[in-house]
Amino acid sequence: MAVRAVRGAVQLERDDAEHMQEQVGELLTAILERNDLVADDLISVWFTATPDLRSDFPAAAARALGITDVPLICAQELDIAGAMERVVRVLAHVETGLSKAGIAHVYLGAAGALRKDIAQ
């Protein structure tokens, strides 16, 4: 097993706690499924949210999925002029047998435009 990093992002339609939980939950589920991971494979997860998202912590979505014994942290994304709005980004550190090239980075919806080079 190796320690690998998995990236992902989703753009929310609005700043609403229920919507955030739904969308971030979908993102986390897709990251786990596309990389053949389970919650026990997670080492830690770092979430960032753009400054216009204030309704909830993105990590609350992980807790709602039952990811309760993994260190999670939230931070604010840099406020860059012209950057995509209402985006939650994820950086998950995982234990996996996948190679770096085998990792599926997940960018849902419009967030796929953020990293066309690695989005799957």
Tab-separated table of N, CA and C in Angstrom:
chain	number	residue	atom	x	y	z
A	1	MET	N	0.834	-1.190	0.000
A	1	MET	CA	0.000	0.000	0.000
A	1	MET	C	0.873	1.246	0.000
A	2	ALA	N	0.390	2.230	-0.713
A	2	ALA	CA	1.082	3.518	-0.773
A	2	ALA	C	0.137	4.609	-0.293
A	3	VAL	N	0.711	5.737	0.103
A	3	VAL	CA	-0.084	6.916	0.429
A	3	VAL	C	-0.165	7.753	-0.839
A	4	ARG	N	-1.380	8.060	-1.234
A	4	ARG	CA	-1.616	8.862	-2.436
A	4	ARG	C	-2.541	10.024	-2.091
A	5	ALA	N	-2.524	11.042	-2.931
A	5	ALA	CA	-3.418	12.181	-2.790
A	5	ALA	C	-4.429	12.153	-3.926
A	6	VAL	N	-5.679	12.405	-3.583
A	6	VAL	CA	-6.760	12.453	-4.563
A	6	VAL	C	-7.385	13.840	-4.500
A	7	ARG	N	-7.531	14.461	-5.660
A	7	ARG	CA	-8.123	15.800	-5.743
A	7	ARG	C	-9.547	15.709	-6.245
A	8	GLY	N	-10.324	16.754	-5.934
A	8	GLY	CA	-11.677	16.841	-6.441
A	8	GLY	C	-12.262	18.203	-6.161
A	9	ALA	N	-13.360	18.505	-6.851
A	9	ALA	CA	-14.050	19.775	-6.627
A	9	ALA	C	-15.466	19.683	-7.168
A	10	VAL	N	-16.293	20.549	-6.639
A	10	VAL	CA	-17.664	20.688	-7.115
A	10	VAL	C	-18.067	22.154	-6.979
A	11	GLN	N	-18.831	22.647	-7.958
A	11	GLN	CA	-19.375	24.000	-7.855
A	11	GLN	C	-20.817	23.894	-7.384
A	12	LEU	N	-21.142	24.609	-6.321
A	12	LEU	CA	-22.501	24.614	-5.800
A	12	LEU	C	-23.358	25.612	-6.570
A	13	GLU	N	-24.645	25.346	-6.620
A	13	GLU	CA	-25.577	26.269	-7.273
A	13	GLU	C	-25.896	27.460	-6.382
A	14	ARG	N	-25.824	27.230	-5.052
A	14	ARG	CA	-26.171	28.292	-4.106
A	14	ARG	C	-25.498	28.002	-2.771
A	15	ASP	N	-25.417	29.008	-1.931
A	15	ASP	CA	-24.849	28.846	-0.600
A	15	ASP	C	-25.964	28.448	0.363
A	16	ASP	N	-26.145	27.149	0.515
A	16	ASP	CA	-27.195	26.586	1.343
A	16	ASP	C	-26.626	25.328	1.995
A	17	ALA	N	-26.780	25.180	3.308
A	17	ALA	CA	-26.161	24.071	4.036
A	17	ALA	C	-26.611	22.709	3.517
A	18	GLU	N	-27.900	22.540	3.254
A	18	GLU	CA	-28.402	21.252	2.760
A	18	GLU	C	-27.847	20.936	1.377
A	19	HIS	N	-27.821	21.952	0.527
A	19	HIS	CA	-27.272	21.777	-0.821
A	19	HIS	C	-25.781	21.437	-0.752
A	20	MET	N	-25.048	22.112	0.130
A	20	MET	CA	-23.624	21.823	0.279
A	20	MET	C	-23.426	20.378	0.732
A	21	GLN	N	-24.180	19.954	1.721
A	21	GLN	CA	-24.037	18.580	2.216
A	21	GLN	C	-24.313	17.571	1.098
A	22	GLU	N	-25.338	17.822	0.305
A	22	GLU	CA	-25.682	16.926	-0.802
A	22	GLU	C	-24.571	16.872	-1.847
A	23	GLN	N	-24.101	18.042	-2.276
A	23	GLN	CA	-23.115	18.106	-3.345
A	23	GLN	C	-21.730	17.608	-2.909
A	24	VAL	N	-21.311	17.981	-1.714
A	24	VAL	CA	-20.016	17.516	-1.214
A	24	VAL	C	-20.091	16.016	-0.927
A	25	GLY	N	-21.225	15.554	-0.427
A	25	GLY	CA	-21.413	14.120	-0.225
A	25	GLY	C	-21.309	13.355	-1.529
A	26	GLU	N	-21.899	13.897	-2.588
A	26	GLU	CA	-21.802	13.273	-3.909
A	26	GLU	C	-20.350	13.239	-4.394
A	27	LEU	N	-19.630	14.321	-4.168
A	27	LEU	CA	-18.226	14.389	-4.556
A	27	LEU	C	-17.394	13.344	-3.804
A	28	LEU	N	-17.563	13.273	-2.496
A	28	LEU	CA	-16.800	12.304	-1.706
A	28	LEU	C	-17.136	10.868	-2.104
A	29	THR	N	-18.406	10.597	-2.328
A	29	THR	CA	-18.824	9.261	-2.752
A	29	THR	C	-18.191	8.911	-4.088
A	30	ALA	N	-18.167	9.848	-5.023
A	30	ALA	CA	-17.556	9.604	-6.332
A	30	ALA	C	-16.055	9.364	-6.204
A	31	ILE	N	-15.386	10.123	-5.349
A	31	ILE	CA	-13.947	9.922	-5.139
A	31	ILE	C	-13.685	8.513	-4.622
A	32	LEU	N	-14.462	8.079	-3.635
A	32	LEU	CA	-14.279	6.737	-3.081
A	32	LEU	C	-14.577	5.671	-4.131
A	33	GLU	N	-15.705	5.785	-4.817
A	33	GLU	CA	-16.099	4.766	-5.788
A	33	GLU	C	-15.137	4.670	-6.961
A	34	ARG	N	-14.755	5.797	-7.531
A	34	ARG	CA	-13.896	5.779	-8.730
A	34	ARG	C	-12.481	5.311	-8.431
A	35	ASN	N	-12.105	5.339	-7.159
A	35	ASN	CA	-10.767	4.881	-6.779
A	35	ASN	C	-10.809	3.575	-5.991
A	36	ASP	N	-11.979	2.927	-5.973
A	36	ASP	CA	-12.172	1.653	-5.279
A	36	ASP	C	-11.686	1.741	-3.832
A	37	LEU	N	-12.136	2.810	-3.148
A	37	LEU	CA	-11.749	3.075	-1.765
A	37	LEU	C	-12.946	2.929	-0.844
A	38	VAL	N	-12.664	2.689	0.421
A	38	VAL	CA	-13.669	2.743	1.483
A	38	VAL	C	-13.188	3.771	2.500
A	39	ALA	N	-14.075	4.164	3.386
A	39	ALA	CA	-13.735	5.198	4.365
A	39	ALA	C	-12.487	4.839	5.171
A	40	ASP	N	-12.281	3.567	5.441
A	40	ASP	CA	-11.116	3.143	6.227
A	40	ASP	C	-9.794	3.392	5.500
A	41	ASP	N	-9.837	3.609	4.187
A	41	ASP	CA	-8.624	3.902	3.412
A	41	ASP	C	-8.211	5.371	3.531
A	42	LEU	N	-9.108	6.210	4.036
A	42	LEU	CA	-8.812	7.641	4.168
A	42	LEU	C	-7.861	7.892	5.334
A	43	ILE	N	-6.844	8.688	5.092
A	43	ILE	CA	-5.909	9.109	6.139
A	43	ILE	C	-6.343	10.467	6.683
A	44	SER	N	-6.604	11.407	5.778
A	44	SER	CA	-7.082	12.730	6.149
A	44	SER	C	-7.705	13.378	4.919
A	45	VAL	N	-8.559	14.367	5.168
A	45	VAL	CA	-9.200	15.081	4.064
A	45	VAL	C	-9.170	16.576	4.372
A	46	TRP	N	-8.716	17.328	3.395
A	46	TRP	CA	-8.630	18.782	3.476
A	46	TRP	C	-9.678	19.351	2.528
A	47	PHE	N	-10.520	20.223	3.025
A	47	PHE	CA	-11.539	20.887	2.221
A	47	PHE	C	-11.229	22.369	2.165
A	48	THR	N	-11.429	22.979	0.993
A	48	THR	CA	-11.429	24.440	0.909
A	48	THR	C	-12.741	24.858	0.278
A	49	ALA	N	-13.185	26.042	0.636
A	49	ALA	CA	-14.396	26.610	0.062
A	49	ALA	C	-14.106	28.057	-0.321
A	50	THR	N	-14.678	28.482	-1.422
A	50	THR	CA	-14.504	29.870	-1.832
A	50	THR	C	-15.168	30.784	-0.797
A	51	PRO	N	-14.720	32.037	-0.709
A	51	PRO	CA	-15.205	32.946	0.337
A	51	PRO	C	-16.711	33.198	0.315
A	52	ASP	N	-17.382	32.907	-0.798
A	52	ASP	CA	-18.822	33.149	-0.892
A	52	ASP	C	-19.653	32.006	-0.297
A	53	LEU	N	-19.006	30.950	0.192
A	53	LEU	CA	-19.711	29.841	0.831
A	53	LEU	C	-19.551	29.963	2.340
A	54	ARG	N	-20.658	30.255	3.020
A	54	ARG	CA	-20.624	30.497	4.461
A	54	ARG	C	-21.677	29.705	5.232
A	55	SER	N	-22.492	28.914	4.548
A	55	SER	CA	-23.645	28.278	5.197
A	55	SER	C	-23.276	27.092	6.088
A	56	ASP	N	-22.149	26.426	5.805
A	56	ASP	CA	-21.770	25.254	6.594
A	56	ASP	C	-20.318	24.902	6.295
A	57	PHE	N	-19.806	23.972	7.088
A	57	PHE	CA	-18.472	23.430	6.855
A	57	PHE	C	-18.588	22.283	5.850
A	58	PRO	N	-17.785	22.259	4.799
A	58	PRO	CA	-17.838	21.132	3.875
A	58	PRO	C	-17.588	19.788	4.566
A	59	ALA	N	-16.782	19.781	5.607
A	59	ALA	CA	-16.487	18.530	6.316
A	59	ALA	C	-17.726	17.918	6.948
A	60	ALA	N	-18.756	18.733	7.192
A	60	ALA	CA	-19.994	18.194	7.759
A	60	ALA	C	-20.600	17.139	6.837
A	61	ALA	N	-20.393	17.277	5.536
A	61	ALA	CA	-20.902	16.278	4.585
A	61	ALA	C	-20.203	14.936	4.780
A	62	ALA	N	-18.914	14.964	5.079
A	62	ALA	CA	-18.183	13.715	5.329
A	62	ALA	C	-18.714	13.040	6.583
A	63	ARG	N	-18.937	13.817	7.610
A	63	ARG	CA	-19.471	13.256	8.851
A	63	ARG	C	-20.863	12.653	8.608
A	64	ALA	N	-21.673	13.313	7.789
A	64	ALA	CA	-23.012	12.803	7.479
A	64	ALA	C	-22.947	11.479	6.715
A	65	LEU	N	-21.857	11.250	5.979
A	65	LEU	CA	-21.665	9.989	5.256
A	65	LEU	C	-21.145	8.884	6.171
A	66	GLY	N	-20.845	9.225	7.424
A	66	GLY	CA	-20.318	8.233	8.355
A	66	GLY	C	-18.808	8.224	8.456
A	67	ILE	N	-18.159	9.187	7.847
A	67	ILE	CA	-16.702	9.304	7.940
A	67	ILE	C	-16.413	10.058	9.236
A	68	THR	N	-16.289	9.300	10.320
A	68	THR	CA	-16.230	9.906	11.641
A	68	THR	C	-14.878	9.790	12.334
A	69	ASP	N	-14.031	8.889	11.873
A	69	ASP	CA	-12.742	8.701	12.559
A	69	ASP	C	-11.556	9.098	11.692
A	70	VAL	N	-11.800	10.019	10.755
A	70	VAL	CA	-10.757	10.512	9.855
A	70	VAL	C	-10.559	11.999	10.151
A	71	PRO	N	-9.320	12.459	10.301
A	71	PRO	CA	-9.101	13.885	10.498
A	71	PRO	C	-9.545	14.684	9.268
A	72	LEU	N	-10.366	15.690	9.509
A	72	LEU	CA	-10.891	16.560	8.457
A	72	LEU	C	-10.575	17.996	8.834
A	73	ILE	N	-10.319	18.827	7.836
A	73	ILE	CA	-10.093	20.245	8.105
A	73	ILE	C	-10.669	21.061	6.956
A	74	CYS	N	-11.178	22.220	7.291
A	74	CYS	CA	-11.728	23.141	6.300
A	74	CYS	C	-10.923	24.435	6.321
A	75	ALA	N	-10.785	25.026	5.153
A	75	ALA	CA	-10.089	26.305	5.030
A	75	ALA	C	-10.764	27.113	3.930
A	76	GLN	N	-10.482	28.409	3.934
A	76	GLN	CA	-11.036	29.272	2.895
A	76	GLN	C	-10.075	29.336	1.729
A	77	GLU	N	-10.612	29.180	0.536
A	77	GLU	CA	-9.838	29.300	-0.700
A	77	GLU	C	-9.435	30.764	-0.881
A	78	LEU	N	-8.355	31.012	-1.586
A	78	LEU	CA	-7.939	32.383	-1.874
A	78	LEU	C	-9.025	33.118	-2.651
A	79	ASP	N	-9.192	34.375	-2.361
A	79	ASP	CA	-10.197	35.217	-3.019
A	79	ASP	C	-9.542	35.901	-4.220
A	80	ILE	N	-9.509	35.182	-5.330
A	80	ILE	CA	-8.845	35.665	-6.537
A	80	ILE	C	-9.884	36.227	-7.500
A	81	ALA	N	-9.653	37.439	-8.005
A	81	ALA	CA	-10.582	38.055	-8.953
A	81	ALA	C	-10.748	37.154	-10.174
A	82	GLY	N	-12.000	36.908	-10.551
A	82	GLY	CA	-12.291	36.110	-11.735
A	82	GLY	C	-12.331	34.612	-11.498
A	83	ALA	N	-12.035	34.166	-10.279
A	83	ALA	CA	-12.054	32.730	-9.988
A	83	ALA	C	-13.496	32.220	-9.970
A	84	MET	N	-13.665	30.939	-10.239
A	84	MET	CA	-14.984	30.320	-10.208
A	84	MET	C	-15.590	30.475	-8.817
A	85	GLU	N	-16.866	30.812	-8.767
A	85	GLU	CA	-17.567	31.032	-7.504
A	85	GLU	C	-18.172	29.736	-6.965
A	86	ARG	N	-18.445	29.731	-5.646
A	86	ARG	CA	-19.173	28.663	-4.956
A	86	ARG	C	-18.552	27.278	-5.182
A	87	VAL	N	-17.255	27.195	-4.992
A	87	VAL	CA	-16.541	25.940	-5.227
A	87	VAL	C	-16.007	25.362	-3.917
A	88	VAL	N	-16.243	24.065	-3.743
A	88	VAL	CA	-15.623	23.308	-2.660
A	88	VAL	C	-14.598	22.397	-3.306
A	89	ARG	N	-13.372	22.469	-2.799
A	89	ARG	CA	-12.294	21.610	-3.282
A	89	ARG	C	-11.928	20.608	-2.191
A	90	VAL	N	-11.431	19.456	-2.615
A	90	VAL	CA	-11.058	18.385	-1.694
A	90	VAL	C	-9.661	17.894	-2.048
A	91	LEU	N	-8.871	17.639	-1.019
A	91	LEU	CA	-7.592	16.953	-1.150
A	91	LEU	C	-7.619	15.842	-0.109
A	92	ALA	N	-7.744	14.604	-0.580
A	92	ALA	CA	-7.813	13.458	0.325
A	92	ALA	C	-6.521	12.663	0.254
A	93	HIS	N	-5.980	12.330	1.403
A	93	HIS	CA	-4.809	11.456	1.480
A	93	HIS	C	-5.328	10.067	1.802
A	94	VAL	N	-4.910	9.086	0.992
A	94	VAL	CA	-5.471	7.739	1.108
A	94	VAL	C	-4.366	6.684	1.066
A	95	GLU	N	-4.693	5.520	1.607
A	95	GLU	CA	-3.850	4.338	1.440
A	95	GLU	C	-4.466	3.516	0.320
A	96	THR	N	-3.672	3.188	-0.686
A	96	THR	CA	-4.187	2.481	-1.847
A	96	THR	C	-3.077	1.719	-2.557
A	97	GLY	N	-3.486	0.737	-3.306
A	97	GLY	CA	-2.560	0.013	-4.157
A	97	GLY	C	-2.435	0.653	-5.530
A	98	LEU	N	-3.205	1.708	-5.792
A	98	LEU	CA	-3.150	2.387	-7.080
A	98	LEU	C	-1.852	3.164	-7.251
A	99	SER	N	-1.382	3.221	-8.481
A	99	SER	CA	-0.226	4.068	-8.786
A	99	SER	C	-0.700	5.516	-8.846
A	100	LYS	N	0.244	6.458	-8.868
A	100	LYS	CA	-0.140	7.866	-9.017
A	100	LYS	C	-0.962	8.065	-10.281
A	101	ALA	N	-0.543	7.428	-11.361
A	101	ALA	CA	-1.248	7.564	-12.637
A	101	ALA	C	-2.623	6.901	-12.598
A	102	GLY	N	-2.822	5.979	-11.687
A	102	GLY	CA	-4.089	5.263	-11.592
A	102	GLY	C	-5.148	5.964	-10.767
A	103	ILE	N	-4.777	7.032	-10.098
A	103	ILE	CA	-5.724	7.771	-9.263
A	103	ILE	C	-6.715	8.519	-10.151
A	104	ALA	N	-8.004	8.433	-9.808
A	104	ALA	CA	-9.048	9.175	-10.515
A	104	ALA	C	-9.386	10.423	-9.708
A	105	HIS	N	-8.996	11.570	-10.214
A	105	HIS	CA	-9.339	12.842	-9.599
A	105	HIS	C	-10.729	13.220	-10.103
A	106	VAL	N	-11.593	13.704	-9.214
A	106	VAL	CA	-13.005	13.862	-9.546
A	106	VAL	C	-13.417	15.327	-9.475
A	107	TYR	N	-13.824	15.858	-10.608
A	107	TYR	CA	-14.313	17.231	-10.701
A	107	TYR	C	-15.711	17.168	-11.287
A	108	LEU	N	-16.704	17.446	-10.459
A	108	LEU	CA	-18.096	17.300	-10.871
A	108	LEU	C	-18.640	18.579	-11.505
A	109	GLY	N	-19.486	18.396	-12.512
A	109	GLY	CA	-20.161	19.522	-13.150
A	109	GLY	C	-19.204	20.559	-13.690
A	110	ALA	N	-19.555	21.816	-13.479
A	110	ALA	CA	-18.766	22.934	-14.002
A	110	ALA	C	-17.359	22.974	-13.433
A	111	ALA	N	-17.144	22.339	-12.268
A	111	ALA	CA	-15.807	22.336	-11.661
A	111	ALA	C	-14.795	21.571	-12.519
A	112	GLY	N	-15.264	20.785	-13.473
A	112	GLY	CA	-14.352	20.098	-14.389
A	112	GLY	C	-13.459	21.054	-15.153
A	113	ALA	N	-13.911	22.288	-15.321
A	113	ALA	CA	-13.111	23.293	-16.027
A	113	ALA	C	-11.886	23.735	-15.225
A	114	LEU	N	-11.880	23.450	-13.914
A	114	LEU	CA	-10.760	23.888	-13.069
A	114	LEU	C	-9.471	23.145	-13.375
A	115	ARG	N	-9.584	21.859	-13.640
A	115	ARG	CA	-8.382	21.031	-13.865
A	115	ARG	C	-8.646	20.040	-14.983
A	116	LYS	N	-8.772	20.538	-16.191
A	116	LYS	CA	-9.020	19.676	-17.341
A	116	LYS	C	-7.889	18.668	-17.534
A	117	ASP	N	-6.715	18.992	-17.016
A	117	ASP	CA	-5.562	18.110	-17.175
A	117	ASP	C	-5.661	16.845	-16.334
A	118	ILE	N	-6.405	16.886	-15.212
A	118	ILE	CA	-6.490	15.684	-14.365
A	118	ILE	C	-7.912	15.232	-14.085
A	119	ALA	N	-8.911	16.037	-14.468
A	119	ALA	CA	-10.305	15.666	-14.191
A	119	ALA	C	-10.665	14.408	-14.968
A	120	GLN	N	-11.391	13.513	-14.302
A	120	GLN	CA	-11.790	12.258	-14.945
A	120	GLN	C	-13.282	12.200	-15.067
